[in-house]
Amino acid sequence: MITDAKTILVVEDEQKLAQLLREYLQADGFHVHCLHQGDQVASWMATHQADLIILDLMLPGKDGMTLCREIRLHSEVPIIMATARVDEPDRLKGLEIGADDYLCKPYSMR
Amino acid sequence: MAELASNFNRLADTLARNEQLRRQWIVDISHELRTPLAVIGGEVEALLDGIRKPSPERLTSLHSDIRSLSTLVDDLHQLSLADQASLQLTLTDVNLYDLVSNLRVLVEPRMADKPLTLVLEAASHPRLSMLADRERLIQLFSNLLENSLRYTNEGGVVRLRLQAHEQTLTLEVQDSAPGVPESDLTKIFERLYRVDRSRSRSVGGSGLGLAICQQIVEAHGGQISADSSPLGGLCIRIELPRTFRHQGLASKRLAAS
């Protein structure tokens, strides 16, 4: 076990995708924690530290856009938004609210 | 002249609105296809990259993902057929009681697995016969039962009520909790509508089942509606005319669009 491994929080409601991301990122030596609902994020972040967050846009409980804005109120952690929506306005909105980058599904894990 | 101009404007508005709906529909379908494709693509890449080891379970799971995609494409195809009013009906004399009883035998074991209790309330009666497309009705009732099976909490009840009236036959599928919010009851027949899209996707619905049900019912000259069920969940009510009226389908379709 690498002790200084970075932790990545994956918030993705499609459990199979979350599991794939976990396996790829773990193979690259990261610690990975997966959440499947938007409203689970705040309580997880209250007790854990993430070095990067991969955030799905459409989530049950609380959507990715709202979450991103809320996280930015108290944290500068890098955030990558992931979504199946490719509309340009969404893309811009995602970055304006403080996301660092943007991934469109289907993204390749490679 | 003014009337002609206003008619023309109205026509132009309708065309623009239809075009807008058509574009939105294509965006929605692409979205609907992208997620399962992302899963299948990712899983195959993981096998290729050696992140995952191939096993019979992995392949079975991939196979079932591909099958759900096929179902989605089949459903889309059927909806487009009905859009062109070319949903062909093969009419025979169908006894709804027999048809529903046969379906019940098929679906009951899966209901029992969840577990859910399935109750059929109908008197076996010659008056429960009508002229209809047997295969389409089987598809209609299976879709409704599948929905209840998927979206009713464990330990719940699904009740089928079949009734004969003077001019019509009615079928109600009532289930127990959870229900659908009042404001969403009219939306559930919209294509790709899901009460909670994330949860439903993992449960496996295509979001097209009820839209297809509506088209089958309308092709038979009937009506379908949704309400809260006395059991605490959803109640879908179908009213089918005893005497088949195929005329009016095309005009109704135009009026609806």
Short mmCIF file of C-alpha atoms in Angstrom, two decimals:
data_model
loop_
_atom_site.label_atom_id
_atom_site.label_comp_id
_atom_site.label_asym_id
_atom_site.label_seq_id
_atom_site.Cartn_x
_atom_site.Cartn_y
_atom_site.Cartn_z
CA MET A 1 0.00 0.00 0.00
CA ILE A 2 1.38 3.37 -1.03
CA THR A 3 0.95 5.67 1.95
CA ASP A 4 1.10 8.98 0.09
CA ALA A 5 -1.42 7.93 -2.57
CA LYS A 6 -3.78 10.69 -3.68
CA THR A 7 -7.49 10.25 -3.01
CA ILE A 8 -10.02 10.71 -5.78
CA LEU A 9 -13.71 11.10 -5.03
CA VAL A 10 -15.93 9.77 -7.84
CA VAL A 11 -19.57 10.90 -7.74
CA GLU A 12 -21.37 8.89 -10.42
CA ASP A 13 -24.84 7.38 -10.22
CA GLU A 14 -24.27 4.75 -12.91
CA GLN A 15 -22.70 2.16 -10.64
CA LYS A 16 -21.00 0.19 -13.41
CA LEU A 17 -19.23 3.33 -14.65
CA ALA A 18 -18.20 4.25 -11.13
CA GLN A 19 -16.76 0.77 -10.63
CA LEU A 20 -14.78 1.00 -13.89
CA LEU A 21 -13.34 4.39 -12.94
CA ARG A 22 -12.41 2.95 -9.56
CA GLU A 23 -10.56 0.00 -11.07
CA TYR A 24 -8.65 2.14 -13.58
CA LEU A 25 -7.69 4.77 -11.05
CA GLN A 26 -6.68 2.16 -8.48
CA ALA A 27 -4.48 0.49 -11.11
CA ASP A 28 -2.76 3.88 -11.43
CA GLY A 29 -2.14 3.94 -7.70
CA PHE A 30 -4.88 6.26 -6.47
CA HIS A 31 -7.18 5.80 -3.52
CA VAL A 32 -10.74 5.95 -4.84
CA HIS A 33 -13.99 6.55 -3.04
CA CYS A 34 -17.28 6.30 -4.96
CA LEU A 35 -20.58 7.96 -4.07
CA HIS A 36 -23.75 7.37 -6.10
CA GLN A 37 -25.95 10.21 -4.82
CA GLY A 38 -25.37 13.95 -4.87
CA ASP A 39 -26.68 14.42 -1.37
CA GLN A 40 -24.03 12.08 0.09
CA VAL A 41 -21.17 14.38 -0.88
CA ALA A 42 -21.36 17.01 1.87
CA SER A 43 -21.22 14.53 4.74
CA TRP A 44 -18.37 12.58 3.13
CA MET A 45 -16.35 15.77 2.60
CA ALA A 46 -16.92 16.82 6.20
CA THR A 47 -14.82 13.90 7.39
CA HIS A 48 -12.55 13.12 4.41
CA GLN A 49 -10.04 14.88 2.22
CA ALA A 50 -10.10 14.46 -1.58
CA ASP A 51 -7.28 15.53 -3.90
CA LEU A 52 -9.57 15.46 -6.93
CA ILE A 53 -13.31 15.11 -7.48
CA ILE A 54 -14.90 13.61 -10.59
CA LEU A 55 -18.47 14.82 -10.56
CA ASP A 56 -21.33 13.60 -12.75
CA LEU A 57 -23.74 16.34 -13.84
CA MET A 58 -27.01 14.45 -13.49
CA LEU A 59 -27.24 12.88 -10.07
CA PRO A 60 -30.07 11.80 -7.83
CA GLY A 61 -30.36 13.74 -4.59
CA LYS A 62 -28.45 16.82 -5.72
CA ASP A 63 -27.18 17.67 -9.22
CA GLY A 64 -23.51 18.11 -10.09
CA MET A 65 -23.86 21.80 -10.90
CA THR A 66 -25.24 22.65 -7.45
CA LEU A 67 -22.65 20.43 -5.78
CA CYS A 68 -19.80 22.08 -7.64
CA ARG A 69 -20.97 25.53 -6.53
CA GLU A 70 -21.33 24.37 -2.93
CA ILE A 71 -17.90 22.72 -2.83
CA ARG A 72 -16.32 25.91 -4.21
CA LEU A 73 -17.67 27.88 -1.23
CA HIS A 74 -15.18 26.18 1.05
CA SER A 75 -12.66 24.28 -1.07
CA GLU A 76 -10.28 24.73 -3.98
CA VAL A 77 -10.06 20.98 -4.67
CA PRO A 78 -9.78 20.32 -8.45
CA ILE A 79 -13.13 19.27 -9.91
CA ILE A 80 -13.71 17.49 -13.22
CA MET A 81 -17.30 17.46 -14.40
CA ALA A 82 -18.44 14.36 -16.31
CA THR A 83 -21.66 14.20 -18.25
CA ALA A 84 -23.46 12.64 -21.18
CA ARG A 85 -24.80 16.05 -22.18
CA VAL A 86 -22.63 17.63 -24.84
CA ASP A 87 -24.53 20.89 -25.24
CA GLU A 88 -22.19 23.85 -25.30
CA PRO A 89 -24.14 26.03 -22.80
CA ASP A 90 -23.83 23.29 -20.20
CA ARG A 91 -20.12 23.12 -20.79
CA LEU A 92 -19.66 26.84 -20.21
CA LYS A 93 -21.89 26.86 -17.17
CA GLY A 94 -19.88 24.00 -15.68
CA LEU A 95 -16.64 25.91 -15.92
CA GLU A 96 -18.12 29.22 -14.73
CA ILE A 97 -19.29 27.67 -11.52
CA GLY A 98 -15.75 26.65 -10.68
CA ALA A 99 -15.12 23.31 -12.32
CA ASP A 100 -11.58 22.84 -13.60
CA ASP A 101 -12.30 20.62 -16.56
CA TYR A 102 -14.99 18.77 -18.37
CA LEU A 103 -15.38 15.20 -19.63
CA CYS A 104 -18.03 14.05 -22.09
CA LYS A 105 -19.40 10.52 -21.96
CA PRO A 106 -18.65 8.12 -23.43
CA TYR A 107 -15.16 8.95 -22.25
CA SER A 108 -12.45 6.40 -22.65
CA MET A 109 -10.76 5.21 -19.48
CA ARG A 110 -7.46 4.97 -21.32
CA MET B 1 -56.79 37.95 -46.49
CA ALA B 2 -56.07 38.61 -42.81
CA GLU B 3 -57.51 35.21 -42.00
CA LEU B 4 -55.28 33.57 -44.58
CA ALA B 5 -52.23 35.31 -43.10
CA SER B 6 -53.10 34.23 -39.59
CA ASN B 7 -53.69 30.65 -40.74
CA PHE B 8 -50.34 30.72 -42.46
CA ASN B 9 -48.62 32.04 -39.34
CA ARG B 10 -50.25 29.37 -37.25
CA LEU B 11 -49.02 26.71 -39.67
CA ALA B 12 -45.50 28.13 -39.57
CA ASP B 13 -45.58 28.13 -35.75
CA THR B 14 -46.70 24.52 -35.67
CA LEU B 15 -43.95 23.47 -38.07
CA ALA B 16 -41.33 25.31 -36.04
CA ARG B 17 -42.59 23.70 -32.84
CA ASN B 18 -42.56 20.23 -34.39
CA GLU B 19 -39.03 20.78 -35.63
CA GLN B 20 -37.99 21.88 -32.14
CA LEU B 21 -39.61 18.75 -30.61
CA ARG B 22 -37.91 16.55 -33.19
CA ARG B 23 -34.50 18.03 -32.39
CA GLN B 24 -35.03 17.65 -28.66
CA TRP B 25 -36.08 14.04 -29.24
CA ILE B 26 -32.83 13.31 -31.08
CA VAL B 27 -30.77 14.92 -28.29
CA ASP B 28 -32.67 12.79 -25.75
CA ILE B 29 -32.16 9.57 -27.70
CA SER B 30 -28.44 10.24 -28.10
CA HIS B 31 -28.19 10.77 -24.37
CA GLU B 32 -30.12 7.59 -23.71
CA LEU B 33 -27.78 5.57 -25.93
CA ARG B 34 -24.58 7.19 -24.70
CA THR B 35 -24.65 5.95 -21.11
CA PRO B 36 -25.07 2.21 -21.82
CA LEU B 37 -22.50 2.56 -24.63
CA ALA B 38 -20.07 4.19 -22.19
CA VAL B 39 -20.54 1.24 -19.84
CA ILE B 40 -20.11 -1.42 -22.54
CA GLY B 41 -17.16 0.39 -24.14
CA GLY B 42 -15.47 0.88 -20.79
CA GLU B 43 -15.94 -2.74 -19.76
CA VAL B 44 -14.50 -4.05 -23.03
CA GLU B 45 -11.54 -1.66 -22.73
CA ALA B 46 -10.94 -2.83 -19.18
CA LEU B 47 -10.71 -6.42 -20.48
CA LEU B 48 -8.38 -5.34 -23.30
CA ASP B 49 -6.19 -3.34 -20.92
CA GLY B 50 -5.94 -6.19 -18.45
CA ILE B 51 -7.58 -4.07 -15.72
CA ARG B 52 -10.17 -6.83 -15.52
CA LYS B 53 -9.80 -10.53 -16.14
CA PRO B 54 -12.33 -12.08 -18.51
CA SER B 55 -14.76 -14.43 -16.76
CA PRO B 56 -18.12 -16.00 -17.64
CA GLU B 57 -19.81 -13.54 -15.21
CA ARG B 58 -18.24 -10.50 -16.89
CA LEU B 59 -19.27 -11.72 -20.32
CA THR B 60 -22.81 -12.50 -19.15
CA SER B 61 -23.10 -9.01 -17.70
CA LEU B 62 -21.82 -7.47 -20.94
CA HIS B 63 -24.23 -9.58 -22.92
CA SER B 64 -27.16 -8.40 -20.83
CA ASP B 65 -26.06 -4.76 -21.29
CA ILE B 66 -26.07 -5.28 -25.04
CA ARG B 67 -29.50 -6.92 -24.85
CA SER B 68 -30.94 -3.91 -23.01
CA LEU B 69 -29.57 -1.65 -25.71
CA SER B 70 -31.26 -3.83 -28.33
CA THR B 71 -34.53 -3.55 -26.44
CA LEU B 72 -34.17 0.21 -26.39
CA VAL B 73 -33.59 0.28 -30.16
CA ASP B 74 -36.58 -2.06 -30.74
CA ASP B 75 -38.76 0.21 -28.62
CA LEU B 76 -37.63 3.26 -30.56
CA HIS B 77 -38.41 1.47 -33.80
CA GLN B 78 -41.90 0.59 -32.64
CA LEU B 79 -42.58 4.15 -31.53
CA SER B 80 -41.54 5.47 -34.92
CA LEU B 81 -43.87 2.99 -36.65
CA ALA B 82 -46.77 4.23 -34.60
CA ASP B 83 -45.75 7.83 -35.35
CA GLN B 84 -46.23 7.16 -39.02
CA ALA B 85 -49.59 5.60 -38.12
CA SER B 86 -48.30 2.41 -39.69
CA LEU B 87 -48.62 0.29 -36.59
CA GLN B 88 -50.39 -2.64 -38.23
CA LEU B 89 -52.99 -4.35 -36.10
CA THR B 90 -53.98 -7.96 -36.66
CA LEU B 91 -57.48 -8.15 -35.28
CA THR B 92 -58.98 -11.28 -33.75
CA ASP B 93 -61.53 -11.96 -31.07
CA VAL B 94 -59.60 -11.68 -27.79
CA ASN B 95 -60.90 -12.57 -24.36
CA LEU B 96 -59.16 -10.19 -21.98
CA TYR B 97 -59.76 -12.44 -18.99
CA ASP B 98 -57.97 -15.36 -20.62
CA LEU B 99 -55.19 -13.12 -21.84
CA VAL B 100 -54.59 -11.50 -18.45
CA SER B 101 -54.82 -14.87 -16.65
CA ASN B 102 -52.13 -16.31 -18.94
CA LEU B 103 -49.86 -13.33 -18.36
CA ARG B 104 -50.42 -13.64 -14.65
CA VAL B 105 -49.04 -17.18 -14.68
CA LEU B 106 -45.93 -15.92 -16.46
CA VAL B 107 -45.23 -12.92 -14.25
CA GLU B 108 -46.30 -14.29 -10.86
CA PRO B 109 -43.06 -16.21 -10.09
CA ARG B 110 -41.00 -13.04 -10.62
CA MET B 111 -43.43 -11.06 -8.48
CA ALA B 112 -43.12 -13.70 -5.76
CA ASP B 113 -39.31 -13.43 -5.92
CA LYS B 114 -39.27 -9.74 -5.05
CA PRO B 115 -41.62 -10.39 -3.14
CA LEU B 116 -44.84 -8.79 -4.39
CA THR B 117 -48.40 -10.09 -4.19
CA LEU B 118 -50.32 -10.15 -7.45
CA VAL B 119 -54.11 -10.00 -7.22
CA LEU B 120 -56.47 -10.42 -10.19
CA GLU B 121 -59.96 -9.02 -9.74
CA ALA B 122 -62.21 -10.08 -12.59
CA ALA B 123 -65.11 -12.34 -13.22
CA SER B 124 -64.52 -14.84 -16.01
CA HIS B 125 -67.13 -13.62 -18.41
CA PRO B 126 -67.90 -13.89 -22.13
CA ARG B 127 -68.46 -10.13 -22.14
CA LEU B 128 -64.74 -9.60 -21.56
CA SER B 129 -64.13 -10.32 -25.25
CA MET B 130 -63.26 -7.72 -27.84
CA LEU B 131 -61.82 -7.38 -31.31
CA ALA B 132 -58.14 -6.55 -30.88
CA ASP B 133 -54.54 -7.35 -31.79
CA ARG B 134 -53.64 -10.12 -29.35
CA GLU B 135 -49.86 -9.66 -29.57
CA ARG B 136 -50.07 -5.91 -29.01
CA LEU B 137 -52.36 -6.38 -26.01
CA ILE B 138 -49.94 -8.90 -24.53
CA GLN B 139 -47.17 -6.35 -25.00
CA LEU B 140 -49.35 -3.64 -23.45
CA PHE B 141 -50.24 -5.63 -20.34
CA SER B 142 -46.71 -7.04 -19.93
CA ASN B 143 -45.26 -3.52 -20.08
CA LEU B 144 -47.64 -2.40 -17.35
CA LEU B 145 -46.90 -5.42 -15.15
CA GLU B 146 -43.14 -4.95 -15.71
CA ASN B 147 -43.48 -1.35 -14.59
CA SER B 148 -45.26 -2.34 -11.40
CA LEU B 149 -42.74 -5.09 -10.80
CA ARG B 150 -39.88 -2.62 -11.15
CA TYR B 151 -41.24 0.35 -9.33
CA THR B 152 -43.11 -1.19 -6.39
CA ASN B 153 -41.29 -1.66 -3.09
CA GLU B 154 -40.67 -5.16 -1.80
CA GLY B 155 -43.55 -6.65 0.14
CA GLY B 156 -46.07 -4.63 -1.88
CA VAL B 157 -49.20 -5.49 -3.82
CA VAL B 158 -50.09 -5.26 -7.53
CA ARG B 159 -53.79 -5.46 -8.32
CA LEU B 160 -55.29 -6.03 -11.74
CA ARG B 161 -58.93 -5.10 -12.14
CA LEU B 162 -60.79 -6.06 -15.26
CA GLN B 163 -64.33 -4.79 -15.82
CA ALA B 164 -66.90 -5.00 -18.58
CA HIS B 165 -69.16 -2.05 -19.33
CA GLU B 166 -71.84 -1.38 -21.92
CA GLN B 167 -69.53 0.14 -24.54
CA THR B 168 -66.08 -0.46 -23.13
CA LEU B 169 -63.76 -2.81 -21.27
CA THR B 170 -61.55 -1.32 -18.57
CA LEU B 171 -58.36 -2.60 -17.04
CA GLU B 172 -56.67 -1.03 -14.05
CA VAL B 173 -53.19 -1.87 -12.85
CA GLN B 174 -52.86 -0.60 -9.30
CA ASP B 175 -49.74 -0.92 -7.20
CA SER B 176 -48.59 0.02 -3.72
CA ALA B 177 -45.89 2.54 -2.77
CA PRO B 178 -43.94 4.35 -4.01
CA GLY B 179 -46.32 6.55 -5.99
CA VAL B 180 -45.73 9.23 -8.61
CA PRO B 181 -46.01 12.91 -7.59
CA GLU B 182 -49.36 14.42 -8.60
CA SER B 183 -47.66 16.96 -10.87
CA ASP B 184 -45.91 14.18 -12.82
CA LEU B 185 -48.94 11.96 -13.46
CA THR B 186 -49.56 13.37 -16.94
CA LYS B 187 -45.87 13.26 -17.83
CA ILE B 188 -45.33 9.55 -17.34
CA PHE B 189 -46.55 8.78 -20.86
CA GLU B 190 -43.92 11.08 -22.34
CA ARG B 191 -41.03 9.34 -24.00
CA LEU B 192 -37.97 8.81 -21.85
CA TYR B 193 -39.74 10.27 -18.84
CA ARG B 194 -38.70 8.69 -15.55
CA VAL B 195 -39.75 9.74 -12.09
CA ASP B 196 -36.16 9.46 -10.90
CA ARG B 197 -34.04 8.90 -13.95
CA SER B 198 -30.90 7.79 -12.18
CA ARG B 199 -32.55 5.22 -9.98
CA SER B 200 -34.72 3.94 -12.79
CA ARG B 201 -31.83 3.47 -15.15
CA SER B 202 -30.17 1.05 -12.76
CA VAL B 203 -33.49 -0.74 -12.31
CA GLY B 204 -33.54 -1.28 -16.04
CA GLY B 205 -36.46 0.51 -17.69
CA SER B 206 -35.99 2.10 -21.11
CA GLY B 207 -38.30 5.02 -20.30
CA LEU B 208 -40.33 4.15 -23.39
CA GLY B 209 -42.64 1.45 -22.01
CA LEU B 210 -45.57 3.69 -21.14
CA ALA B 211 -45.25 5.73 -24.34
CA ILE B 212 -45.59 2.44 -26.24
CA CYS B 213 -48.56 1.44 -24.08
CA GLN B 214 -50.26 4.71 -24.94
CA GLN B 215 -49.75 4.12 -28.65
CA ILE B 216 -51.12 0.57 -28.50
CA VAL B 217 -54.19 1.77 -26.60
CA GLU B 218 -54.78 4.66 -29.01
CA ALA B 219 -54.30 2.40 -32.02
CA HIS B 220 -57.23 0.40 -30.62
CA GLY B 221 -59.29 3.58 -30.26
CA GLY B 222 -58.98 3.53 -26.48
CA GLN B 223 -57.69 5.79 -23.73
CA ILE B 224 -55.02 5.41 -21.08
CA SER B 225 -54.60 7.54 -17.97
CA ALA B 226 -52.62 7.62 -14.74
CA ASP B 227 -53.76 8.38 -11.22
CA SER B 228 -52.75 7.74 -7.65
CA SER B 229 -53.68 4.23 -6.62
CA PRO B 230 -55.79 3.45 -3.54
CA LEU B 231 -52.96 1.05 -2.64
CA GLY B 232 -50.51 3.94 -2.28
CA GLY B 233 -48.70 3.68 -5.60
CA LEU B 234 -49.64 4.26 -9.21
CA CYS B 235 -52.88 3.33 -10.98
CA ILE B 236 -52.87 3.03 -14.76
CA ARG B 237 -56.36 2.87 -16.23
CA ILE B 238 -57.08 1.62 -19.73
CA GLU B 239 -60.41 1.94 -21.46
CA LEU B 240 -60.90 0.01 -24.70
CA PRO B 241 -64.00 0.21 -26.91
CA ARG B 242 -65.76 -3.11 -27.53
CA THR B 243 -66.37 -2.20 -31.13
CA PHE B 244 -63.15 -1.44 -32.89
CA ARG B 245 -62.88 1.99 -34.48
CA HIS B 246 -59.77 2.19 -36.56
CA GLN B 247 -60.97 5.34 -38.27
CA GLY B 248 -60.08 8.44 -36.37
CA LEU B 249 -56.65 7.19 -35.47
CA ALA B 250 -54.91 9.20 -38.17
CA SER B 251 -56.91 12.33 -37.44
CA LYS B 252 -56.32 12.00 -33.71
CA ARG B 253 -52.62 11.66 -34.32
CA LEU B 254 -52.55 14.84 -36.38
CA ALA B 255 -54.53 16.73 -33.78
CA ALA B 256 -52.14 15.55 -31.07
CA SER B 257 -49.04 16.80 -32.88
#
